[in-house]
PDB file of C-alpha atoms in Angstrom:
ATOM      1  CA  MET A   1      -0.809  38.308  21.908  1.00 43.00           C
ATOM      2  CA  ALA A   2       1.955  39.700  23.375  1.00 47.00           C
ATOM      3  CA  GLN A   3       4.826  38.117  21.948  1.00 49.00           C
ATOM      4  CA  PRO A   4       6.717  36.073  25.181  1.00 50.00           C
ATOM      5  CA  HIS A   5      10.171  38.028  26.028  1.00 48.00           C
ATOM      6  CA  TYR A   6      13.596  35.690  26.995  1.00 52.00           C
ATOM      7  CA  ASN A   7      16.335  36.278  28.989  1.00 68.00           C
ATOM      8  CA  SER A   8      18.883  34.005  26.427  1.00 80.00           C
ATOM      9  CA  MET A   9      18.614  31.844  24.295  1.00 87.00           C
ATOM     10  CA  PRO A  10      17.820  28.304  24.992  1.00 88.00           C
ATOM     11  CA  ALA A  11      20.722  25.966  25.649  1.00 88.00           C
ATOM     12  CA  ARG A  12      22.018  23.548  23.308  1.00 87.00           C
ATOM     13  CA  GLY A  13      20.082  20.496  24.104  1.00 86.00           C
ATOM     14  CA  HIS A  14      17.577  21.832  25.252  1.00 88.00           C
ATOM     15  CA  GLY A  15      13.715  20.764  24.673  1.00 86.00           C
ATOM     16  CA  THR A  16      12.994  24.827  23.282  1.00 86.00           C
ATOM     17  CA  ALA A  17      16.346  25.175  21.418  1.00 90.00           C
ATOM     18  CA  PRO A  18      15.952  25.050  17.260  1.00 91.00           C
ATOM     19  CA  SER A  19      17.801  22.208  15.468  1.00 91.00           C
ATOM     20  CA  PHE A  20      18.887  20.990  12.364  1.00 91.00           C
ATOM     21  CA  ASN A  21      20.078  17.810  10.919  1.00 90.00           C
ATOM     22  CA  PRO A  22      22.071  18.189   8.010  1.00 89.00           C
ATOM     23  CA  SER A  23      21.048  14.415   6.323  1.00 88.00           C
ATOM     24  CA  GLU A  24      18.113  16.292   5.434  1.00 88.00           C
ATOM     25  CA  PRO A  25      18.380  19.746   4.323  1.00 87.00           C
ATOM     26  CA  ARG A  26      15.138  20.708   3.231  1.00 86.00           C
ATOM     27  CA  GLU A  27      14.724  21.650   6.814  1.00 89.00           C
ATOM     28  CA  LEU A  28      17.510  24.423   7.183  1.00 92.00           C
ATOM     29  CA  PRO A  29      14.822  26.990   6.777  1.00 90.00           C
ATOM     30  CA  ARG A  30      12.810  26.095   9.155  1.00 91.00           C
ATOM     31  CA  TYR A  31      15.569  26.436  11.624  1.00 93.00           C
ATOM     32  CA  PHE A  32      16.752  29.753  10.489  1.00 92.00           C
ATOM     33  CA  THR A  33      12.658  30.562  10.444  1.00 92.00           C
ATOM     34  CA  GLU A  34      12.829  29.423  14.697  1.00 93.00           C
ATOM     35  CA  LEU A  35      16.428  31.058  14.695  1.00 93.00           C
ATOM     36  CA  LYS A  36      14.716  34.318  14.066  1.00 92.00           C
ATOM     37  CA  PHE A  37      11.449  33.706  16.416  1.00 92.00           C
ATOM     38  CA  LEU A  38      14.376  33.189  19.089  1.00 91.00           C
ATOM     39  CA  PHE A  39      16.180  36.104  18.546  1.00 91.00           C
ATOM     40  CA  ALA A  40      13.212  38.636  18.643  1.00 89.00           C
ATOM     41  CA  CYS A  41      12.268  37.060  22.216  1.00 88.00           C
ATOM     42  CA  CYS A  42      15.616  37.159  23.044  1.00 87.00           C
ATOM     43  CA  GLY A  43      16.480  40.756  21.790  1.00 87.00           C
ATOM     44  CA  ALA A  44      19.382  39.820  20.266  1.00 88.00           C
ATOM     45  CA  THR A  45      19.728  42.571  16.654  1.00 87.00           C
ATOM     46  CA  GLY A  46      23.238  42.480  16.092  1.00 89.00           C
ATOM     47  CA  ASN A  47      25.123  40.338  13.371  1.00 89.00           C
ATOM     48  CA  THR A  48      28.764  39.086  15.051  1.00 88.00           C
ATOM     49  CA  GLU A  49      25.463  38.455  18.302  1.00 90.00           C
ATOM     50  CA  LYS A  50      22.626  36.453  15.831  1.00 91.00           C
ATOM     51  CA  LYS A  51      25.705  34.655  13.361  1.00 92.00           C
ATOM     52  CA  ALA A  52      27.097  33.158  16.525  1.00 91.00           C
ATOM     53  CA  LEU A  53      23.800  31.891  18.520  1.00 91.00           C
ATOM     54  CA  GLY A  54      23.197  30.272  15.220  1.00 92.00           C
ATOM     55  CA  ILE A  55      26.625  28.450  15.552  1.00 92.00           C
ATOM     56  CA  ARG A  56      25.388  27.513  18.310  1.00 92.00           C
ATOM     57  CA  TYR A  57      23.252  24.723  17.925  1.00 92.00           C
ATOM     58  CA  MET A  58      25.639  22.536  15.244  1.00 92.00           C
ATOM     59  CA  ASP A  59      27.245  19.541  15.906  1.00 92.00           C
ATOM     60  CA  TYR A  60      30.920  20.181  15.267  1.00 92.00           C
ATOM     61  CA  ASN A  61      31.273  19.752  12.024  1.00 93.00           C
ATOM     62  CA  THR A  62      28.623  21.433  10.847  1.00 93.00           C
ATOM     63  CA  SER A  63      29.837  24.113  13.547  1.00 92.00           C
ATOM     64  CA  GLU A  64      32.793  24.481  11.609  1.00 93.00           C
ATOM     65  CA  GLN A  65      31.804  24.386   8.740  1.00 93.00           C
ATOM     66  CA  TRP A  66      29.737  27.232   8.613  1.00 93.00           C
ATOM     67  CA  LEU A  67      32.560  29.165  10.584  1.00 92.00           C
ATOM     68  CA  LEU A  68      34.211  28.952   7.409  1.00 91.00           C
ATOM     69  CA  ILE A  69      32.422  30.368   4.943  1.00 91.00           C
ATOM     70  CA  SER A  70      33.462  33.491   4.186  1.00 87.00           C
ATOM     71  CA  GLU A  71      30.437  35.487   5.023  1.00 89.00           C
ATOM     72  CA  TYR A  72      30.621  34.681   8.749  1.00 89.00           C
ATOM     73  CA  GLN A  73      33.336  36.832   9.198  1.00 83.00           C
ATOM     74  CA  PRO A  74      32.418  40.948   9.407  1.00 73.00           C
ATOM     75  CA  TYR A  75      34.796  41.761   6.927  1.00 65.00           C
ATOM     76  CA  ASP A  76      35.836  41.334   3.131  1.00 57.00           C
ATOM     77  CA  ALA A  77      39.345  40.791   3.136  1.00 56.00           C
ATOM     78  CA  SER A  78      39.084  42.235  -0.118  1.00 59.00           C
ATOM     79  CA  GLN A  79      37.247  45.074   0.974  1.00 58.00           C
ATOM     80  CA  LEU A  80      37.840  46.123   3.936  1.00 53.00           C
ATOM     81  CA  ALA A  81      35.005  48.758   3.611  1.00 54.00           C
ATOM     82  CA  HIS A  82      31.657  46.060   2.918  1.00 62.00           C
ATOM     83  CA  LEU A  83      30.341  44.655   6.111  1.00 78.00           C
ATOM     84  CA  TYR A  84      28.387  40.964   5.978  1.00 86.00           C
ATOM     85  CA  SER A  85      25.339  40.848   7.068  1.00 90.00           C
ATOM     86  CA  TYR A  86      23.770  37.966   9.102  1.00 92.00           C
ATOM     87  CA  ASN A  87      21.115  37.333   6.795  1.00 92.00           C
ATOM     88  CA  ASP A  88      24.260  37.168   4.390  1.00 92.00           C
ATOM     89  CA  TRP A  89      25.903  34.541   5.961  1.00 93.00           C
ATOM     90  CA  LYS A  90      22.112  32.997   6.062  1.00 92.00           C
ATOM     91  CA  ARG A  91      21.705  32.710   2.389  1.00 92.00           C
ATOM     92  CA  ALA A  92      25.771  31.973   1.660  1.00 92.00           C
ATOM     93  CA  VAL A  93      25.300  28.656   4.356  1.00 93.00           C
ATOM     94  CA  ILE A  94      21.380  27.761   2.734  1.00 92.00           C
ATOM     95  CA  SER A  95      22.835  27.437  -0.641  1.00 90.00           C
ATOM     96  CA  VAL A  96      25.422  24.671   0.336  1.00 90.00           C
ATOM     97  CA  TYR A  97      22.875  23.110   0.620  1.00 90.00           C
ATOM     98  CA  PRO A  98      20.634  22.005  -2.587  1.00 83.00           C
ATOM     99  CA  GLY A  99      17.405  20.656  -1.305  1.00 78.00           C
ATOM    100  CA  ALA A 100      17.342  23.661   1.453  1.00 81.00           C
ATOM    101  CA  ASN A 101      16.365  26.540  -0.881  1.00 78.00           C
ATOM    102  CA  ALA A 102      13.133  27.167  -2.363  1.00 73.00           C
ATOM    103  CA  ALA A 103      14.394  27.329  -6.140  1.00 74.00           C
ATOM    104  CA  THR A 104      15.104  23.690  -5.973  1.00 77.00           C
ATOM    105  CA  LYS A 105      13.658  22.625  -3.485  1.00 81.00           C
ATOM    106  CA  TYR A 106      12.444  19.693  -5.106  1.00 86.00           C
ATOM    107  CA  GLY A 107      12.683  17.296  -8.125  1.00 87.00           C
ATOM    108  CA  MET A 108      12.061  14.731 -10.327  1.00 91.00           C
ATOM    109  CA  ALA A 109      14.459  11.755  -8.761  1.00 90.00           C
ATOM    110  CA  ASP A 110      12.351  12.638  -5.705  1.00 90.00           C
ATOM    111  CA  LEU A 111       9.148  12.223  -7.010  1.00 92.00           C
ATOM    112  CA  ASP A 112      10.719   8.451  -8.899  1.00 93.00           C
ATOM    113  CA  GLN A 113      11.406   7.889  -5.396  1.00 92.00           C
ATOM    114  CA  ILE A 114       8.489   8.101  -4.380  1.00 94.00           C
ATOM    115  CA  MET A 115       6.945   5.931  -6.535  1.00 93.00           C
ATOM    116  CA  GLY A 116       9.815   3.061  -6.463  1.00 92.00           C
ATOM    117  CA  LYS A 117       8.795   3.141  -2.917  1.00 92.00           C
ATOM    118  CA  ALA A 118       5.387   2.685  -2.915  1.00 91.00           C
ATOM    119  CA  THR A 119       5.937  -0.288  -5.786  1.00 90.00           C
ATOM    120  CA  HIS A 120       8.035  -1.693  -3.939  1.00 90.00           C
ATOM    121  CA  THR A 121       5.877  -1.936  -0.623  1.00 85.00           C
ATOM    122  CA  ASN A 122       2.782  -3.318  -2.610  1.00 88.00           C
ATOM    123  CA  ILE A 123      -0.021  -0.672  -1.517  1.00 91.00           C
ATOM    124  CA  LYS A 124      -2.536  -3.219   0.649  1.00 91.00           C
ATOM    125  CA  THR A 125      -4.384  -0.901   3.335  1.00 93.00           C
ATOM    126  CA  ILE A 126      -5.932   2.628   3.568  1.00 93.00           C
ATOM    127  CA  GLY A 127      -2.855   4.007   5.813  1.00 93.00           C
ATOM    128  CA  GLN A 128      -0.149   3.005   3.433  1.00 93.00           C
ATOM    129  CA  PHE A 129      -2.032   4.724   1.127  1.00 94.00           C
ATOM    130  CA  ALA A 130      -2.710   7.634   2.656  1.00 94.00           C
ATOM    131  CA  ASN A 131       1.345   7.584   3.372  1.00 94.00           C
ATOM    132  CA  TYR A 132       1.632   7.686  -0.560  1.00 95.00           C
ATOM    133  CA  TYR A 133      -0.414   9.923  -1.227  1.00 95.00           C
ATOM    134  CA  ARG A 134       1.140  12.913   0.620  1.00 95.00           C
ATOM    135  CA  LYS A 135       4.451  11.927   0.221  1.00 94.00           C
ATOM    136  CA  PHE A 136       3.648  11.921  -3.687  1.00 95.00           C
ATOM    137  CA  TYR A 137       1.560  14.583  -3.042  1.00 95.00           C
ATOM    138  CA  GLN A 138       3.401  17.351  -0.896  1.00 92.00           C
ATOM    139  CA  VAL A 139       6.277  16.507  -4.218  1.00 92.00           C
ATOM    140  CA  SER A 140       3.971  16.908  -7.103  1.00 93.00           C
ATOM    141  CA  LYS A 141       3.109  19.927  -6.244  1.00 93.00           C
ATOM    142  CA  TRP A 142       5.812  22.313  -5.952  1.00 90.00           C
ATOM    143  CA  LEU A 143       6.422  20.374  -9.307  1.00 92.00           C
ATOM    144  CA  THR A 144       3.605  21.179 -10.846  1.00 93.00           C
ATOM    145  CA  ASP A 145       3.008  25.081  -9.564  1.00 91.00           C
ATOM    146  CA  SER A 146       6.328  25.070 -10.592  1.00 88.00           C
ATOM    147  CA  GLY A 147       6.221  24.524 -14.352  1.00 90.00           C
ATOM    148  CA  ARG A 148       8.634  20.965 -13.931  1.00 89.00           C
ATOM    149  CA  ILE A 149       5.977  19.047 -14.938  1.00 91.00           C
ATOM    150  CA  GLY A 150       1.508  18.897 -16.301  1.00 92.00           C
ATOM    151  CA  SER A 151      -0.693  17.091 -14.721  1.00 91.00           C
ATOM    152  CA  LEU A 152      -1.386  14.459 -17.090  1.00 91.00           C
ATOM    153  CA  LYS A 153       1.915  13.969 -16.419  1.00 92.00           C
ATOM    154  CA  ARG A 154       1.839  13.610 -12.406  1.00 93.00           C
ATOM    155  CA  ASP A 155      -1.692  11.563 -12.764  1.00 93.00           C
ATOM    156  CA  HIS A 156       0.597   9.068 -15.066  1.00 92.00           C
ATOM    157  CA  PHE A 157       2.938   9.206 -12.503  1.00 93.00           C
ATOM    158  CA  PHE A 158       0.622   8.773  -9.378  1.00 94.00           C
ATOM    159  CA  GLN A 159      -0.772   5.700 -11.062  1.00 93.00           C
ATOM    160  CA  ASN A 160       1.908   3.672 -11.930  1.00 92.00           C
ATOM    161  CA  GLY A 161       3.110   4.152  -7.693  1.00 93.00           C
ATOM    162  CA  LEU A 162       0.122   2.505  -6.797  1.00 93.00           C
ATOM    163  CA  GLY A 163       1.515  -1.096  -8.349  1.00 90.00           C
ATOM    164  CA  PRO A 164      -0.782  -3.173 -10.625  1.00 91.00           C
ATOM    165  CA  SER A 165      -2.894  -4.764  -7.981  1.00 91.00           C
ATOM    166  CA  LEU A 166      -4.079  -1.765  -5.874  1.00 93.00           C
ATOM    167  CA  TRP A 167      -4.837   0.275  -9.376  1.00 92.00           C
ATOM    168  CA  SER A 168      -6.605  -3.005 -11.072  1.00 92.00           C
ATOM    169  CA  SER A 169      -8.744  -2.741  -8.621  1.00 93.00           C
ATOM    170  CA  ILE A 170      -9.151   1.253  -8.684  1.00 92.00           C
ATOM    171  CA  GLN A 171      -9.457   0.831 -12.206  1.00 90.00           C
ATOM    172  CA  HIS A 172     -12.681  -1.519 -12.326  1.00 91.00           C
ATOM    173  CA  ARG A 173     -13.741   0.671  -9.661  1.00 92.00           C
ATOM    174  CA  LEU A 174     -14.101   4.220 -12.054  1.00 90.00           C
ATOM    175  CA  SER A 175     -15.094   2.004 -14.658  1.00 88.00           C
ATOM    176  CA  ILE A 176     -18.686   1.520 -12.938  1.00 89.00           C
ATOM    177  CA  VAL A 177     -18.704   5.286 -11.272  1.00 89.00           C
ATOM    178  CA  LYS A 178     -16.509   7.661 -14.639  1.00 86.00           C
ATOM    179  CA  ARG A 179     -18.284   6.466 -17.050  1.00 82.00           C
ATOM    180  CA  ASP A 180     -17.676   9.765 -19.358  1.00 81.00           C
ATOM    181  CA  VAL A 181     -14.468   8.648 -19.827  1.00 78.00           C
ATOM    182  CA  ARG A 182     -13.088   7.978 -22.767  1.00 74.00           C
ATOM    183  CA  PRO A 183     -10.494   4.694 -22.841  1.00 71.00           C
ATOM    184  CA  GLY A 184      -7.396   5.158 -23.162  1.00 70.00           C
ATOM    185  CA  ASN A 185      -8.202   9.308 -21.345  1.00 75.00           C
ATOM    186  CA  PRO A 186      -5.922   8.884 -17.907  1.00 80.00           C
ATOM    187  CA  TYR A 187      -7.901   9.774 -14.396  1.00 89.00           C
ATOM    188  CA  THR A 188      -7.442  12.122 -12.147  1.00 92.00           C
ATOM    189  CA  MET A 189      -5.547  12.203  -8.983  1.00 93.00           C
ATOM    190  CA  THR A 190      -8.909  13.569  -7.063  1.00 93.00           C
ATOM    191  CA  GLN A 191     -10.428  10.315  -8.525  1.00 93.00           C
ATOM    192  CA  MET A 192      -7.553   7.979  -8.221  1.00 94.00           C
ATOM    193  CA  LYS A 193      -8.424   9.264  -4.241  1.00 94.00           C
ATOM    194  CA  ALA A 194     -11.581   8.713  -3.757  1.00 94.00           C
ATOM    195  CA  ALA A 195     -11.187   4.742  -5.641  1.00 94.00           C
ATOM    196  CA  ALA A 196      -8.531   4.215  -4.011  1.00 94.00           C
ATOM    197  CA  LYS A 197     -10.949   4.824  -0.826  1.00 94.00           C
ATOM    198  CA  PHE A 198     -13.690   3.003  -1.889  1.00 94.00           C
ATOM    199  CA  VAL A 199     -11.480  -0.382  -2.687  1.00 93.00           C
ATOM    200  CA  LEU A 200      -9.851  -0.799   0.735  1.00 93.00           C
ATOM    201  CA  HIS A 201     -12.559   0.705   3.239  1.00 91.00           C
ATOM    202  CA  GLY A 202     -12.615  -1.139   6.139  1.00 89.00           C
ATOM    203  CA  THR A 203      -8.459  -2.614   5.570  1.00 89.00           C
ATOM    204  CA  ASN A 204      -5.787  -1.345   8.526  1.00 88.00           C
ATOM    205  CA  THR A 205      -5.666   2.705   9.263  1.00 86.00           C
ATOM    206  CA  SER A 206      -1.755   2.486   9.977  1.00 79.00           C
ATOM    207  CA  MET A 207       1.276   3.142   7.897  1.00 68.00           C
ATOM    208  CA  ASN A 208       3.106  -0.777   9.061  1.00 66.00           C
ATOM    209  CA  GLY A 209       0.228  -2.591   7.419  1.00 53.00           C
ATOM    210  CA  THR A 210       0.332  -4.664  10.865  1.00 46.00           C
ATOM    211  CA  LYS A 211      -3.097  -6.339  10.568  1.00 44.00           C
ATOM    212  CA  TYR A 212      -5.128  -6.560  13.571  1.00 40.00           C
ATOM    213  CA  SER A 213      -3.231  -8.934  15.929  1.00 38.00           C
ATOM    214  CA  GLN A 214      -3.735  -8.165  19.104  1.00 38.00           C
ATOM    215  CA  GLN A 215      -7.070  -7.113  19.104  1.00 39.00           C
ATOM    216  CA  THR A 216      -9.786  -9.915  19.581  1.00 36.00           C
ATOM    217  CA  PRO A 217     -11.984 -10.489  16.962  1.00 39.00           C
ATOM    218  CA  GLY A 218     -15.323  -8.766  16.132  1.00 40.00           C
ATOM    219  CA  LEU A 219     -18.517 -11.393  13.945  1.00 35.00           C
ATOM    220  CA  TYR A 220     -16.562 -10.194  10.380  1.00 37.00           C
ATOM    221  CA  ALA A 221     -12.431 -10.071  11.132  1.00 39.00           C
ATOM    222  CA  ARG A 222     -11.357  -7.977   9.354  1.00 41.00           C
ATOM    223  CA  ASN A 223      -8.077  -8.358   7.433  1.00 45.00           C
ATOM    224  CA  ASP A 224      -5.901  -6.279   4.883  1.00 45.00           C
ATOM    225  CA  THR A 225      -6.709  -7.537   2.192  1.00 46.00           C
ATOM    226  CA  PRO A 226      -8.867  -4.883  -0.115  1.00 47.00           C
ATOM    227  CA  TYR A 227     -11.726  -6.647  -0.977  1.00 43.00           C
ATOM    228  CA  PHE A 228     -13.471  -4.761  -3.886  1.00 46.00           C
ATOM    229  CA  GLY A 229     -12.276  -7.141  -6.738  1.00 46.00           C
ATOM    230  CA  GLN A 230     -10.467  -9.192  -5.097  1.00 45.00           C
ATOM    231  CA  SER A 231     -12.156 -12.971  -4.539  1.00 45.00           C
ATOM    232  CA  GLU A 232     -12.737 -15.361  -1.278  1.00 43.00           C
ATOM    233  CA  THR A 233      -9.831 -16.772   0.466  1.00 49.00           C
ATOM    234  CA  THR A 234      -9.910 -20.770  -1.500  1.00 52.00           C
ATOM    235  CA  PRO A 235     -10.125 -23.060   1.673  1.00 53.00           C
ATOM    236  CA  PRO A 236      -6.682 -25.838   1.952  1.00 56.00           C
ATOM    237  CA  ILE A 237      -7.247 -29.405  -0.232  1.00 57.00           C
ATOM    238  CA  PRO A 238      -7.144 -31.821   1.542  1.00 57.00           C
ATOM    239  CA  SER A 239      -4.641 -34.605   1.205  1.00 58.00           C
ATOM    240  CA  VAL A 240      -5.362 -37.875  -0.062  1.00 57.00           C
ATOM    241  CA  LYS A 241      -3.663 -40.899  -0.018  1.00 66.00           C
ATOM    242  CA  VAL A 242      -2.924 -42.511  -2.942  1.00 70.00           C
ATOM    243  CA  GLU A 243      -2.924 -46.111  -1.561  1.00 76.00           C
ATOM    244  CA  GLU A 244      -6.396 -45.887   0.395  1.00 77.00           C
ATOM    245  CA  THR A 245      -7.562 -45.341  -2.663  1.00 78.00           C
ATOM    246  CA  LYS A 246      -6.100 -47.813  -4.978  1.00 78.00           C
ATOM    247  CA  LYS A 247      -7.584 -50.754  -2.204  1.00 81.00           C
ATOM    248  CA  ARG A 248     -11.498 -48.283  -2.043  1.00 83.00           C
ATOM    249  CA  PHE A 249     -11.432 -49.088  -6.606  1.00 80.00           C
ATOM    250  CA  ALA A 250     -10.434 -52.766  -6.189  1.00 82.00           C
ATOM    251  CA  ASP A 251     -13.283 -53.594  -3.251  1.00 83.00           C
ATOM    252  CA  MET A 252     -15.759 -51.465  -6.217  1.00 84.00           C
ATOM    253  CA  ASP A 253     -14.391 -53.035  -9.313  1.00 80.00           C
ATOM    254  CA  HIS A 254     -14.652 -57.145  -7.318  1.00 80.00           C
ATOM    255  CA  LYS A 255     -18.080 -56.048  -5.643  1.00 81.00           C
ATOM    256  CA  LEU A 256     -19.577 -54.725  -9.710  1.00 81.00           C
ATOM    257  CA  GLU A 257     -18.313 -58.506 -11.283  1.00 81.00           C
ATOM    258  CA  THR A 258     -20.009 -59.799  -8.488  1.00 81.00           C
ATOM    259  CA  ILE A 259     -22.698 -58.437  -9.436  1.00 82.00           C
ATOM    260  CA  LEU A 260     -23.163 -58.898 -12.750  1.00 80.00           C
ATOM    261  CA  ALA A 261     -22.672 -62.984 -12.517  1.00 78.00           C
ATOM    262  CA  THR A 262     -25.251 -62.870 -10.200  1.00 76.00           C
ATOM    263  CA  LEU A 263     -27.186 -61.016 -12.828  1.00 76.00           C
ATOM    264  CA  GLN A 264     -26.284 -63.092 -16.135  1.00 76.00           C
ATOM    265  CA  LYS A 265     -26.733 -66.257 -13.928  1.00 71.00           C
ATOM    266  CA  LEU A 266     -30.412 -65.284 -12.965  1.00 68.00           C
ATOM    267  CA  THR A 267     -31.106 -64.045 -16.614  1.00 68.00           C
ATOM    268  CA  THR A 268     -29.435 -67.371 -17.807  1.00 66.00           C
ATOM    269  CA  ASN A 269     -31.109 -69.794 -15.263  1.00 59.00           C
ATOM    270  CA  GLY A 270     -34.805 -67.936 -16.354  1.00 56.00           C
ATOM    271  CA  SER A 271     -34.915 -68.575 -20.125  1.00 56.00           C
ATOM    272  CA  SER A 272     -34.517 -71.617 -19.432  1.00 55.00           C
ATOM    273  CA  ILE A 273     -36.965 -72.041 -16.925  1.00 52.00           C
ATOM    274  CA  ASN A 274     -39.242 -70.438 -18.699  1.00 55.00           C
ATOM    275  CA  ASN A 275     -38.697 -72.252 -21.924  1.00 56.00           C
ATOM    276  CA  GLY A 276     -39.485 -75.546 -20.675  1.00 54.00           C
ATOM    277  CA  ALA A 277     -42.767 -74.617 -18.398  1.00 51.00           C
ATOM    278  CA  LEU A 278     -44.123 -73.648 -21.970  1.00 52.00           C
ATOM    279  CA  GLN A 279     -42.903 -76.947 -23.600  1.00 54.00           C
ATOM    280  CA  ASN A 280     -44.284 -79.018 -20.834  1.00 58.00           C
ATOM    281  CA  GLY A 281     -47.537 -76.583 -19.874  1.00 61.00           C
ATOM    282  CA  HIS A 282     -46.040 -76.406 -16.863  1.00 63.00           C
ATOM    283  CA  CYS A 283     -47.345 -72.674 -15.316  1.00 70.00           C
ATOM    284  CA  LEU A 284     -45.731 -70.784 -13.052  1.00 64.00           C
ATOM    285  CA  PHE A 285     -47.924 -69.276 -10.824  1.00 64.00           C
ATOM    286  CA  CYS A 286     -49.647 -72.403  -9.374  1.00 70.00           C
ATOM    287  CA  GLY A 287     -46.977 -74.485 -10.498  1.00 68.00           C
ATOM    288  CA  LYS A 288     -49.350 -77.564 -11.760  1.00 74.00           C
ATOM    289  CA  THR A 289     -49.467 -79.246 -15.093  1.00 75.00           C
ATOM    290  CA  GLY A 290     -50.814 -79.102 -18.085  1.00 71.00           C
ATOM    291  CA  HIS A 291     -52.260 -75.358 -18.337  1.00 71.00           C
ATOM    292  CA  THR A 292     -49.704 -71.928 -18.198  1.00 69.00           C
ATOM    293  CA  ILE A 293     -50.386 -69.335 -15.990  1.00 65.00           C
ATOM    294  CA  HIS A 294     -52.596 -67.483 -18.722  1.00 66.00           C
ATOM    295  CA  GLY A 295     -55.182 -70.784 -18.076  1.00 70.00           C
ATOM    296  CA  CYS A 296     -54.539 -70.948 -15.057  1.00 72.00           C
ATOM    297  CA  TYR A 297     -57.960 -70.042 -12.635  1.00 68.00           C
ATOM    298  CA  LYS A 298     -56.166 -69.323 -10.056  1.00 66.00           C
ATOM    299  CA  ALA A 299     -54.549 -66.710 -11.181  1.00 60.00           C
ATOM    300  CA  ASP A 300     -57.673 -65.589 -12.242  1.00 60.00           C
TER     301      ASP A 300
END
């Protein structure tokens, strides 16, 4: 495929113009890569020309700083025979931005910042977890490839950023599906990622973790709470009026006392009647005297 050709470099601020934010030093190599592409398209080849075009797209303060770099001048003041090339100036610019150099691109502080932010966020959705995983993997991959940390330490750091609530659910899931892992041995990032996707399945996929407030809820309303390892929502306890309760117990006590007094009276009267009936030969069945119920012909 033929490379596009432009008559001139794009104007500063144009949509196709390269840009660089000094607060993001890791983007500087990408800025120079865009410049290299435009140089080839526009036919810019001279060292002086390319240096001027490299400063053209910077803000005032940044352009002043880049102009003061000694390699921007075509000659070394002490050695007039030495010519500074565009690449010499580019390397000098990159050297004054920590993090722009490939050898010092990331550090342990970057990994610690990612973990701390994830712990503070308290990951509850698959979107939040995916955002944490991508950022952590980006930095940790570079650190492990460069020999700064080992895989066991990397996995331990990744676990710390999950937070106690999510890690408890992930650990419970892994204890079921990874029974061959001995107690005390750390799980790998890949295993924890698979368990997290299972635990957080059905939660919000966006990074901010907002709820589905603008969507019409279906039969099973979705929320941002992990289902696995979490208890169902407890219904609110209804309020109870103390005075009304006391009154009800007082009425029950009064009714109970009345019933007990009635039963006691009936028991006493019944015993008196029975004793008198036995002594006078009074039949309790027909009501006549001279015999008892055992000898009553009507009872037969």
